[in-house]
mmCIF file of C-alpha atoms in Angstrom:
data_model
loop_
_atom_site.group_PDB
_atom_site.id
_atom_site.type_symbol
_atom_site.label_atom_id
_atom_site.label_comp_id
_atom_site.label_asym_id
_atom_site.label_seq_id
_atom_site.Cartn_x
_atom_site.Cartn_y
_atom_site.Cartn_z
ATOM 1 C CA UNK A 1 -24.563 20.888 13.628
ATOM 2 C CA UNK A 2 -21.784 23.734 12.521
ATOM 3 C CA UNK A 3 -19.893 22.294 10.179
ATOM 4 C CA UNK A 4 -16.976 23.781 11.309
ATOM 5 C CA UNK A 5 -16.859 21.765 14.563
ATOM 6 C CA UNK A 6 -17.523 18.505 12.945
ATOM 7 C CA UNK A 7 -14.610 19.307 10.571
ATOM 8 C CA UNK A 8 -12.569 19.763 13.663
ATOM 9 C CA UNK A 9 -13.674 16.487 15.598
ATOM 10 C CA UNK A 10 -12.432 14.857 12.447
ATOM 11 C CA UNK A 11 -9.169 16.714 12.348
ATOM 12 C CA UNK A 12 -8.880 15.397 16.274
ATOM 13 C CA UNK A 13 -10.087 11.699 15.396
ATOM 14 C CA UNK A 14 -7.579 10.928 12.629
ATOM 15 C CA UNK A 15 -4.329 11.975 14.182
ATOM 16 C CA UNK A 16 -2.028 9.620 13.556
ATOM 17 C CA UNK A 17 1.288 9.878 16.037
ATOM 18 C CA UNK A 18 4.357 11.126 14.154
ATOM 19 C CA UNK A 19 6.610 8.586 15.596
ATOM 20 C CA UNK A 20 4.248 5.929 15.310
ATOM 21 C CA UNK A 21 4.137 7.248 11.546
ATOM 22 C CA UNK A 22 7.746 7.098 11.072
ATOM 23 C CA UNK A 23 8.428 3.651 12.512
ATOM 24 C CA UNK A 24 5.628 2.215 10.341
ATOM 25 C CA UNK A 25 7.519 3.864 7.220
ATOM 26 C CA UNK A 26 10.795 3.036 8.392
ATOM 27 C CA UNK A 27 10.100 -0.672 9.202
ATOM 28 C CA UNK A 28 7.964 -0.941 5.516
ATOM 29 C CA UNK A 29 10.568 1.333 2.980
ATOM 30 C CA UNK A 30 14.025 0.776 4.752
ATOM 31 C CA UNK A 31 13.411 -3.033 5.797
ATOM 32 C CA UNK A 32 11.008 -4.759 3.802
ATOM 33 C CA UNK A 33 11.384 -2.886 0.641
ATOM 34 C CA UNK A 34 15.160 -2.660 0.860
ATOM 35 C CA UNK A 35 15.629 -6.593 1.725
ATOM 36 C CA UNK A 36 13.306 -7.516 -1.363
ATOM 37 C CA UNK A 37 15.558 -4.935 -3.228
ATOM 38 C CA UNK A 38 18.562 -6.274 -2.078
ATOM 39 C CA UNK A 39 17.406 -10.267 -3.099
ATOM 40 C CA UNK A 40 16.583 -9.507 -6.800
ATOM 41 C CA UNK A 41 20.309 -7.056 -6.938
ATOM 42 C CA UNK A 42 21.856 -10.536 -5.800
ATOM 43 C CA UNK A 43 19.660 -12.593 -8.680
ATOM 44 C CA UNK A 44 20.649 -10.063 -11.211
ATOM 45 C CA UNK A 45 24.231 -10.084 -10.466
ATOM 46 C CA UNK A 46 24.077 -13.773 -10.651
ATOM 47 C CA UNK A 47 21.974 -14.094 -13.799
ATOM 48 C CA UNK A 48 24.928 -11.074 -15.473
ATOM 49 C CA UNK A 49 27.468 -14.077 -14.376
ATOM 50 C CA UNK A 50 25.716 -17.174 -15.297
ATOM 51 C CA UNK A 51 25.356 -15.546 -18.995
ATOM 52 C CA UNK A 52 28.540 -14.667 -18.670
ATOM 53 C CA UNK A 53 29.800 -18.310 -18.028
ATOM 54 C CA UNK A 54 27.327 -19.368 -20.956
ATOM 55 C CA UNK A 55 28.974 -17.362 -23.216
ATOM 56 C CA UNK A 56 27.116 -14.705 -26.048
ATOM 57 C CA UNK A 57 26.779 -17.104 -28.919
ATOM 58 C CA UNK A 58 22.935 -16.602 -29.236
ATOM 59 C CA UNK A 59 21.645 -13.355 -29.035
ATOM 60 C CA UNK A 60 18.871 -14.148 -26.627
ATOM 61 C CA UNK A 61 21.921 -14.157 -23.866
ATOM 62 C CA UNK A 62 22.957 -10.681 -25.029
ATOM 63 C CA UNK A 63 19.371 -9.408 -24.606
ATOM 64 C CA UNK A 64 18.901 -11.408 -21.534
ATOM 65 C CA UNK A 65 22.255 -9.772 -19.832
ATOM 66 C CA UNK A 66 20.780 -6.384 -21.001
ATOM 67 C CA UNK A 67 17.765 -7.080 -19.416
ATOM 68 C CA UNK A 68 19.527 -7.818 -16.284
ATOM 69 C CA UNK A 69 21.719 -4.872 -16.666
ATOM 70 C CA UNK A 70 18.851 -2.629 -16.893
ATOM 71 C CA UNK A 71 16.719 -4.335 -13.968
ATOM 72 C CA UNK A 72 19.942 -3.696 -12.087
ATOM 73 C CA UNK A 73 20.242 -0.528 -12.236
ATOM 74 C CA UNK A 74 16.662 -0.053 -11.260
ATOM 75 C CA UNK A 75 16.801 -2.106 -8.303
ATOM 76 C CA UNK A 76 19.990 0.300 -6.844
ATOM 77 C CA UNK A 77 18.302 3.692 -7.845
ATOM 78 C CA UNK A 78 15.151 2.265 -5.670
ATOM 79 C CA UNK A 79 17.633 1.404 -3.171
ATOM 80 C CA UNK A 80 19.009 4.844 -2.887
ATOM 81 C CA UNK A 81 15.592 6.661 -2.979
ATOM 82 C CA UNK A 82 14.584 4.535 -0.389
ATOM 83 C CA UNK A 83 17.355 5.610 1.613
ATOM 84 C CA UNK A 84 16.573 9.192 0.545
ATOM 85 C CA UNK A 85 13.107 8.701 1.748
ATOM 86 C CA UNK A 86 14.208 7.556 5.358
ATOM 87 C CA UNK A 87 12.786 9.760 7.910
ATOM 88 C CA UNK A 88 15.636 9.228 10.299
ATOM 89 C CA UNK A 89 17.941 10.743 8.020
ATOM 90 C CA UNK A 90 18.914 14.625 8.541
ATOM 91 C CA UNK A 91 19.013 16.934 5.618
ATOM 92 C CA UNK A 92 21.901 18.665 7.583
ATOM 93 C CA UNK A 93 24.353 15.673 7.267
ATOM 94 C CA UNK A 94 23.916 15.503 3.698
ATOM 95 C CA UNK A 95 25.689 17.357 0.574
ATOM 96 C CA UNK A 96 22.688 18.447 -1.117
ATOM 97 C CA UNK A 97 19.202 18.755 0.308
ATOM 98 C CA UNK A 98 16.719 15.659 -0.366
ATOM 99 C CA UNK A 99 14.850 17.253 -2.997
ATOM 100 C CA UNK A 100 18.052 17.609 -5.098
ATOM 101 C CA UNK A 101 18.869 14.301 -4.612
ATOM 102 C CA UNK A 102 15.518 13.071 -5.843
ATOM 103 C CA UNK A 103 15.399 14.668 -8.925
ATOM 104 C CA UNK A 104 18.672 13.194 -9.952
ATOM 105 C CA UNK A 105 17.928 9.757 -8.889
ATOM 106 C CA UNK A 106 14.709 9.226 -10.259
ATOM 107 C CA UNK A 107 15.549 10.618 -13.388
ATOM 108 C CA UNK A 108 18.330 7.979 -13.306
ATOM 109 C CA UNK A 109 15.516 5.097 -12.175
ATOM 110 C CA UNK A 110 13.081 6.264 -15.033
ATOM 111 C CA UNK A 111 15.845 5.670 -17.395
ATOM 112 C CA UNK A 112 16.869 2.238 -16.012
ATOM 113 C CA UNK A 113 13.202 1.289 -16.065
ATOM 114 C CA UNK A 114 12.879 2.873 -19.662
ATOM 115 C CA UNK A 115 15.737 0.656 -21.064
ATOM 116 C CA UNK A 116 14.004 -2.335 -19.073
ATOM 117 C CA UNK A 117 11.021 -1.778 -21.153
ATOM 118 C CA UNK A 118 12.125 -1.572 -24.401
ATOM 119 C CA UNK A 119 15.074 -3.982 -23.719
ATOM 120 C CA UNK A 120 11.765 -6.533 -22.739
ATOM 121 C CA UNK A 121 10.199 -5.533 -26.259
ATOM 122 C CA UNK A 122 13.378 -6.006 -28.082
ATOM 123 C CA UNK A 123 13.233 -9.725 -26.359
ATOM 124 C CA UNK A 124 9.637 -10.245 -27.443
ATOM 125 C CA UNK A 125 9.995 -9.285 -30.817
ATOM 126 C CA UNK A 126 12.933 -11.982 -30.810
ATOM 127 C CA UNK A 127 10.171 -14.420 -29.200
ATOM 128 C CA UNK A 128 7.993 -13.225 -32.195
ATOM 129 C CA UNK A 129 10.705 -13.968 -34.592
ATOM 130 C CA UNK A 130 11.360 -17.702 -33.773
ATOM 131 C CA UNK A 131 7.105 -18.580 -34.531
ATOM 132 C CA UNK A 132 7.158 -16.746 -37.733
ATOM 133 C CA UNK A 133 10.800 -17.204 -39.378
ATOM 134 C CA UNK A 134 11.488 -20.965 -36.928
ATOM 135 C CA UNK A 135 14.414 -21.573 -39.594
ATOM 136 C CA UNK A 136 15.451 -17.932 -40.321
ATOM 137 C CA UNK A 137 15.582 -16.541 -37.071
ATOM 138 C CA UNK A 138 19.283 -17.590 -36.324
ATOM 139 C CA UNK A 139 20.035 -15.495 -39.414
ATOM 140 C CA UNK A 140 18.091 -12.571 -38.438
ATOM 141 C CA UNK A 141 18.758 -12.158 -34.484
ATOM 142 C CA UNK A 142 22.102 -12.370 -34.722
ATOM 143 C CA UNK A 143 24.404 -11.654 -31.404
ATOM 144 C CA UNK A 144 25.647 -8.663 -33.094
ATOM 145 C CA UNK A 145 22.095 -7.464 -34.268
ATOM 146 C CA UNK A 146 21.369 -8.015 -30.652
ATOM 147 C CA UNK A 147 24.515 -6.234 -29.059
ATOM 148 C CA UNK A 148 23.775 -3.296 -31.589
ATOM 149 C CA UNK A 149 19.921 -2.888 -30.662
ATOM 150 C CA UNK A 150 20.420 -3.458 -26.739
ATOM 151 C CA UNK A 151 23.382 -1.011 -26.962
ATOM 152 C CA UNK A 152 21.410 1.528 -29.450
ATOM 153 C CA UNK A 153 18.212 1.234 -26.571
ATOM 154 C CA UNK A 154 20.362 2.035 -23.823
ATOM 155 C CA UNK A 155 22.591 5.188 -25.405
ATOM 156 C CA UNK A 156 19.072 6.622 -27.531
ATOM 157 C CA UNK A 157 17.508 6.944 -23.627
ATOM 158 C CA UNK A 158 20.245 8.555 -22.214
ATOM 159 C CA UNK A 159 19.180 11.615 -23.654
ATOM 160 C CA UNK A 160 16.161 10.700 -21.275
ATOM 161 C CA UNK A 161 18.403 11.761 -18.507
ATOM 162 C CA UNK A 162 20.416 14.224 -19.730
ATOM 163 C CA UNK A 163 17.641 16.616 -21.299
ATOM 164 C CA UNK A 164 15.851 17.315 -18.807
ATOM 165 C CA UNK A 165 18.717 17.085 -16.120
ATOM 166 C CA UNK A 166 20.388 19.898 -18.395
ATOM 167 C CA UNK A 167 17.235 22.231 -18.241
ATOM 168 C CA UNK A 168 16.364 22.174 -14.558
ATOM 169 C CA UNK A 169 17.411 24.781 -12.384
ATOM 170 C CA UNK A 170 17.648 23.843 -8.779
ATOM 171 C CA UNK A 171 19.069 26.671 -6.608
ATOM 172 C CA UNK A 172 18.608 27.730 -3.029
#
């Protein structure tokens, strides 16, 4: 058999209908993905308030609100790339073409999920601290140690975003 021809019969076989295609994507980004995205924006918000209300006398509530900071701003950069990603949307009705777009946002994600990471470290090094210094611990982790290390993580990765956002051309 020319192996040519059987190359084609498989090109014919696995043709997949580009409409079919896009409703499948649409339905499984813009729906599914976006309403699980839009459930854990509404937990964060409410966790942000609820330490809040509890007030920042421990510093596990500072790191905690960082945390949820940080997980927010992930969950609305995925929401916009999703909506960047949408098939149904024309490049022509936008300000900047789709490819622009994406290599702002997820620069902007990667940073979010960065300070997520290390904000999640900082919290189990705190963990950490309260089985080897139980009586110390208080003294050590204090709310303002806390504030300073979750707002050092946060400003040290911004230059994350802003190096290589300042050294990529993108021009038509």
């Amino acid at each position: 058999m020319n192996s040519t021809r059987a190359l084609t019969k498989i090109k014919q076989t696995a043709f997949v209908d580009p409409a079919l295609f896009k409703a499948v994507l649409t339905v499984n980004a813009l729906f599914l993905n976006g309403f699980i995205g839009l459930i854990g924006i509404v937990a964060n918000i409410i966790n942000i308030i609820n330490f809040k209300k509890q007030g920042y006398k421990d510093g596990v509530n500072v790191t905690l609100t960082a945390l949820a900071v940080s997980d927010l701003g992930v969950l609305i950069t995925q929401l916009i790339i999703i909506q960047i990603y949408n098939p149904w949307l024309e490049e022509s009705s936008l300000l900047m073409l789709k490819p622009q777009m994406l290599l702002l946002v997820i620069y902007i994600n990667e940073y979010f999920i960065r300070a997520s990471g290390f904000v999640t470290a900082c919290a189990a090094f705190e963990r950490c601290l309260c089985v080897v210094l139980p009586m110390k611990v208080k003294l050590v982790m204090t709310r303002r140690v806390a504030a300073v290390v979750n707002i050092s993580i946060f400003i040290v990765l911004i230059v994350y975003v802003v190096g290589p956002n300042s050294l990529v051309y993108v021009g038509s």
